[in-house]
Structures are given as structure tokens and as C-alpha cells.
XYZ file of C-alpha atoms in Angstrom:
344
model
C 0.000 0.000 0.000
C 1.296 3.443 -0.877
C 1.396 5.486 2.359
C 2.903 8.649 0.826
C 0.479 11.400 -0.080
C 0.327 12.676 -3.640
C -0.070 16.341 -4.549
C -2.367 17.961 -7.107
C 0.689 18.554 -9.314
C 1.505 14.823 -9.304
C -2.060 13.892 -10.205
C -2.027 16.442 -13.022
C 1.263 15.084 -14.379
C 0.118 11.452 -14.382
C -3.213 12.230 -16.070
C -1.793 14.864 -18.439
C -4.255 17.449 -17.117
C -3.807 20.924 -15.674
C -3.667 21.359 -11.873
C -6.760 23.590 -12.059
C -8.698 20.796 -13.808
C -7.623 18.350 -11.083
C -8.707 20.788 -8.384
C -12.126 21.357 -9.956
C -12.652 17.616 -10.468
C -11.859 16.865 -6.819
C -14.031 19.679 -5.480
C -16.958 18.845 -7.739
C -16.965 22.348 -9.175
C -16.660 23.607 -12.734
C -17.587 22.066 -16.072
C -15.696 18.755 -15.939
C -16.875 15.605 -17.743
C -17.972 12.726 -15.538
C -15.346 10.497 -17.182
C -12.538 12.921 -16.253
C -13.939 13.344 -12.764
C -13.939 9.568 -12.213
C -10.372 9.195 -13.547
C -9.123 11.924 -11.178
C -10.884 10.518 -8.137
C -9.722 6.965 -8.826
C -6.078 8.022 -9.149
C -6.377 10.272 -6.072
C -7.562 7.269 -4.085
C -4.812 5.013 -5.411
C -2.094 7.563 -4.579
C -3.567 8.453 -1.168
C -4.171 12.108 -2.078
C -5.331 14.248 0.898
C -6.527 17.838 0.381
C -4.659 20.608 2.221
C -7.554 22.207 4.081
C -5.307 24.767 5.776
C -3.978 26.070 2.468
C -7.502 26.266 1.103
C -8.661 28.142 4.173
C -5.777 30.606 3.906
C -6.678 31.319 0.289
C -10.151 32.243 1.535
C -8.664 34.450 4.261
C -9.505 32.038 7.108
C -7.233 29.539 8.830
C -9.773 28.099 11.287
C -6.837 28.077 13.723
C -6.280 29.754 17.077
C -2.760 30.663 18.178
C -1.443 30.185 21.710
C 1.780 31.492 23.271
C 2.830 29.992 26.607
C 6.066 30.509 28.578
C 6.751 26.742 28.618
C 5.034 23.375 28.838
C 7.345 21.975 31.524
C 5.519 21.002 34.662
C 1.794 20.686 34.982
C 0.206 24.134 34.977
C 0.493 25.256 31.358
C 0.022 21.715 30.067
C -3.336 21.571 31.835
C -4.312 25.063 30.661
C -3.540 23.942 27.089
C -5.703 20.882 27.609
C -8.605 23.184 28.474
C -7.866 25.427 25.477
C -7.690 22.531 23.019
C -10.874 20.986 24.388
C -12.797 24.232 23.959
C -11.332 24.974 20.524
C -11.963 21.460 19.205
C -15.573 21.561 20.307
C -15.991 24.788 18.348
C -14.328 23.303 15.255
C -11.008 25.161 15.552
C -7.441 23.902 15.450
C -4.800 25.131 17.897
C -1.248 26.245 17.065
C 0.971 26.341 20.190
C 4.227 28.284 20.581
C 6.600 28.407 23.565
C 8.454 31.585 24.497
C 10.770 29.676 26.878
C 10.435 32.608 29.302
C 12.165 34.883 26.774
C 10.647 38.142 25.543
C 12.558 37.938 22.239
C 11.198 34.445 21.551
C 7.739 35.681 22.464
C 7.952 38.325 19.737
C 9.058 35.696 17.216
C 6.181 33.451 18.307
C 3.785 36.315 17.652
C 5.227 36.920 14.169
C 4.818 33.209 13.393
C 1.163 33.220 14.418
C 0.415 36.383 12.461
C 2.064 34.896 9.356
C -0.060 31.767 9.788
C -3.160 34.016 9.737
C -4.619 32.598 12.929
C -8.075 33.892 13.775
C -7.264 34.804 17.365
C -4.375 34.668 19.839
C -4.172 33.562 23.487
C -1.090 34.662 25.450
C 0.538 34.150 28.840
C 3.528 36.493 29.131
C 7.096 35.313 29.644
C 9.021 36.078 32.833
C 11.221 38.558 30.964
C 8.452 40.458 29.136
C 8.325 44.004 30.483
C 7.375 45.858 27.279
C 4.227 44.609 25.526
C 4.357 46.923 22.509
C 4.736 43.952 20.143
C 1.090 43.106 20.797
C 0.007 46.432 19.308
C 0.309 44.830 15.860
C -2.393 42.360 16.898
C -4.678 45.211 17.871
C -3.863 47.113 14.677
C -5.098 44.139 12.666
C -8.293 43.924 14.757
C -7.317 40.365 15.635
C -8.964 38.945 18.784
C -6.441 38.786 21.657
C -6.906 37.298 25.132
C -4.273 37.126 27.872
C -4.383 34.523 30.635
C -2.606 33.982 33.969
C 0.308 36.358 33.325
C -1.305 39.456 31.887
C -0.145 43.012 31.157
C -1.327 45.863 33.361
C -3.305 47.577 30.609
C -6.889 48.842 30.858
C -8.244 47.749 27.476
C -7.353 44.062 27.285
C -9.408 40.908 27.627
C -7.978 38.512 30.188
C -8.655 35.433 32.300
C -6.861 35.382 35.622
C -6.956 33.700 38.982
C -7.527 35.776 42.099
C -3.857 35.368 43.036
C -4.176 37.796 45.919
C -6.953 35.789 47.563
C -5.151 32.465 47.058
C -1.907 33.766 48.544
C -3.734 35.416 51.446
C -5.447 32.119 52.276
C -2.089 30.293 52.228
C -0.375 32.764 54.577
C -3.454 32.918 56.816
C -3.300 29.121 57.053
C 0.386 29.202 58.097
C -0.427 31.825 60.718
C -3.222 29.592 61.964
C -0.657 26.831 62.487
C 1.146 29.079 64.936
C 3.885 30.251 62.530
C 5.126 33.807 63.107
C 8.410 34.056 61.179
C 7.089 33.282 57.701
C 9.512 33.671 54.822
C 8.405 34.443 51.265
C 10.092 33.240 48.080
C 8.615 35.612 45.517
C 8.840 35.965 41.755
C 9.658 38.915 39.457
C 7.544 41.839 40.592
C 6.814 43.158 37.101
C 4.525 40.137 36.671
C 0.999 40.648 37.963
C 0.747 37.188 39.515
C 3.947 37.516 41.551
C 3.186 41.059 42.646
C -0.324 40.104 43.821
C 0.977 37.112 45.785
C 3.619 39.217 47.526
C 1.062 41.926 48.324
C -1.203 39.308 49.908
C 1.718 37.984 51.996
C 2.381 41.490 53.315
C -1.291 42.206 54.033
C -1.832 38.914 55.873
C 1.122 39.650 58.171
C -0.135 43.184 58.822
C -3.597 41.832 59.650
C -1.948 39.842 62.474
C 0.137 42.807 63.648
C 3.356 41.172 62.484
C 6.176 43.333 61.086
C 7.313 43.103 57.479
C 10.896 41.870 57.658
C 12.959 42.239 54.469
C 15.337 39.530 55.697
C 12.477 37.013 55.326
C 11.819 37.868 51.661
C 13.765 36.657 48.634
C 12.795 37.303 44.985
C 13.903 34.999 42.163
C 12.686 33.393 38.912
C 10.945 30.598 40.828
C 12.784 27.705 39.198
C 13.846 24.585 41.093
C 17.535 25.656 41.367
C 16.581 29.215 42.325
C 14.208 27.908 44.978
C 17.110 25.944 46.417
C 19.375 28.992 46.373
C 16.642 31.180 47.874
C 16.222 28.768 50.773
C 19.966 28.743 51.435
C 19.994 32.552 51.504
C 16.950 32.784 53.774
C 18.378 30.277 56.275
C 21.629 32.236 56.421
C 19.721 35.451 57.110
C 17.062 34.046 59.421
C 17.864 30.601 60.850
C 14.865 31.072 63.164
C 12.257 31.125 60.351
C 9.375 28.725 60.984
C 7.481 28.731 57.662
C 7.888 29.438 53.950
C 5.253 30.596 51.498
C 6.506 30.527 47.906
C 4.894 32.055 44.834
C 4.996 28.691 43.051
C 5.452 25.005 43.795
C 8.815 24.604 42.058
C 10.485 27.026 44.451
C 9.114 25.083 47.442
C 10.318 21.801 45.949
C 13.780 23.345 45.615
C 13.665 24.495 49.232
C 12.829 21.088 50.725
C 16.239 19.351 50.386
C 17.994 22.477 51.699
C 15.851 22.413 54.832
C 16.514 18.704 55.353
C 20.268 19.171 54.883
C 20.111 21.865 57.583
C 18.401 19.427 59.939
C 14.979 21.108 59.761
C 11.940 18.839 59.915
C 8.950 19.529 57.670
C 6.467 20.573 59.001
C 7.494 20.288 62.689
C 10.267 22.919 62.392
C 9.354 24.671 59.137
C 5.891 24.610 57.525
C 5.706 24.938 53.733
C 3.094 26.201 51.280
C 3.322 26.797 47.544
C 1.137 27.928 44.679
C -0.161 26.141 41.523
C -1.055 22.620 42.678
C 1.386 20.934 40.311
C 1.030 17.150 40.080
C 4.405 16.588 41.763
C 3.072 18.139 44.980
C 1.469 14.753 45.660
C 4.801 12.985 45.127
C 6.922 14.949 47.604
C 7.460 13.760 51.174
C 5.539 15.228 52.854
C 2.875 16.202 50.327
C 2.846 19.939 49.685
C 0.168 22.390 50.720
C -0.595 24.590 47.717
C -3.157 26.808 45.974
C -5.073 25.259 43.099
C -5.210 27.546 40.037
C -8.150 25.966 38.177
C -5.886 25.270 35.192
C -8.293 23.572 32.797
C -11.086 25.953 33.713
C -8.750 28.840 32.909
C -8.015 27.340 29.483
C -11.669 26.691 28.684
C -12.691 30.171 29.835
C -9.924 31.866 27.844
C -10.808 30.090 24.599
C -14.529 30.760 25.137
C -13.776 34.478 25.557
C -11.607 34.441 22.442
C -14.274 32.658 20.380
C -16.819 35.270 21.459
C -14.483 37.883 20.002
C -13.963 35.851 16.814
C -17.730 35.670 16.337
C -18.044 39.459 16.605
C -16.116 42.300 15.089
C -13.101 42.628 17.446
C -13.242 46.426 17.543
C -16.898 46.164 18.635
C -16.122 43.712 21.462
C -15.841 45.365 24.884
C -12.726 44.103 26.738
C -13.667 41.648 29.457
C -11.751 40.395 32.488
C -12.745 37.062 34.036
C -11.457 36.303 37.541
C -11.445 32.680 38.738
C -11.507 31.819 42.432
C -8.593 29.808 43.926
C -8.768 26.887 46.335
C -6.291 26.256 49.140
C -5.324 22.572 49.226
C -4.015 21.773 52.705
C -1.619 18.829 52.972
C 1.004 17.514 55.400
C 3.794 20.020 54.618
C 2.034 22.815 56.499
C 0.156 21.041 59.288
C 2.667 22.110 61.879
C 0.336 22.216 64.851
C -0.974 18.683 64.230
C 2.542 17.294 63.665
C 3.751 18.615 67.014
C 0.976 17.002 69.022
């Protein structure tokens, strides 16, 4: 059986017909004799010809494809958001084209150029860690192309976005640590130009103030929230404040990096140091002890973002009023933070 796929040009060459005649015969359009039509279809079947629907759509000015730019697909969060996006897009009859910025603003710009060249019908974006200037998205607006940001969004008034209430989730996590009797709570925070990291740090500060606890700069360390940087952050925090009794980190990777450092320093988790993260990555159920974290409603975020984008696709983008959807977080309490219970 011939598994390779023939092109219209190959069919035309073998039948000594023009490519346009082949195209009309396959589409059932134009004045083509039934004999010619049958010859074309028979050969197309024998040579496993498959029409290029994307090329046809592009010729009509439609790609039937939505573009997505994510910082990465390592870990669980963005993979699950993409699952929600693809589910929603597929149900609506759209394809999805995914690009990774690899946490690099320059790559993000190239991703955007790729999607614009592919004539996608709308774009979903979560900003990279290094994106501080979002001017490259002005080209999307100039073309009246639907654009929705999710999770990591720019601080602009006229953008459509789907976000989690990061402030509320972080506040709940710190409030929980305080409820365990912790008073010297360290924070491993992310880059403060990102809305999610800034909101989580603000909640940490407000929760401490609500309990009349001072804000101590020696208990705060900002980094890029990777596994190695979480490890380094924990080493720095222990050097500064060996008396710390809890850590709230702006993501789960940083907490996972902190755990072996605490053990190497002879600190028991949670008896000596309680831990809480943010994201509810799958690996939080594989650590020992299991990690307390904030669930970000990943798949719901993806489904909501694509639904918002499809609403814009269905309307004229410049007539669509920007909309911001805020999802509610859920604190998932596990063994890593149950300090009071562990000490009984």
C-alpha cells in the first residue's frame, strides 16, 4: 500500500491534465466531464491524495486556527491550561497552534510573528518572565485580531484577560500558616513586574499586617521561581534568618527546591518549618511530605480563555468590549504545612 500522499501537481502530471482541472474535479466544481472526474478521483484514491484544508482556508482568508503562546510546557500548569484550550477549541471546530516563548521576551515576539504569518483567527497569550514591554502586541490590535491574555497578563486597561484571584489564594495560604502558629514566615517571591507575583507578595504582606506582624525584608527573597533558584533562595533565607518557621513561595517549584535544603540543615517539615506553595502541580502529591498549595483551576482557565476568544472571533473585534474574568482559587491543605498537628 502506498502510504505517501500525492499532490495535485503529481495527479495532473500522471493524467496529463492541468492542476486547475484536477482541483475542480476533486471539489466537484466547474464544467468537468464525468469520465474525467472519475479518472481523477480513482487516481487520487490510489495515490492516497489528501486535500490541504489549511492552504484552502488561507486562500479564503480564514485559517480556522487559534494561536497560543505559553512561557513553557514543563511542569503541569500550562500543560493543563492547554488541555482546556484545546478541548474548547476542538468543540468549536477550531485547530490550535501552540508556541513556547521559553520565558524569553525575544522568543515571544518571534512566536507572535509566526502566528500572524499563519493568519490565525485569534491569539491567546501568557507572558514570559522577561516580558516588560508589551508593545509587540500592538500589531495584533492594529489588525483587529482577537487577543486574550491569561494567567500572566499586562497591566493595561483595554485588554481581555482570564486570571486567577492570586491575591486571595496567597492570602489564604499565609493565613493558614499563621493559623498553624507560625510567626516568622519567609516568602520566596517571583519577578515583581509580573501581575501574579506582585499580587501574591502583596497578599503575603497584608496577611502579616492583619496579624500585627512586622514586614521583615530579611524574610523575603525574589527569584525566577525555578527549582535551582528555589534551592538557592532557601539557602539565603536560612543564612539570614535561621529562626524562620514557615515558607510561602509564589509557586510550587520554588518550594520543591527548598525542601532538600531544609533537610540538609536538619529542619523537619512541618514540625520545624511549615511549607506552602502555589499552583497545585502534580508533583506536589509525590513529595514527602505532600505539599500544601493553591489550586489555580488550570483547565477551567483554558476553557474560559478560549470561550472568551471565540466570542471575540464571532463578533467584530473592535466592537467587542474588553472583558476580564477572575477565577476563584482553592487552598489545598496537605502535610507540609500542618505544623500544629505534627507537634501534638
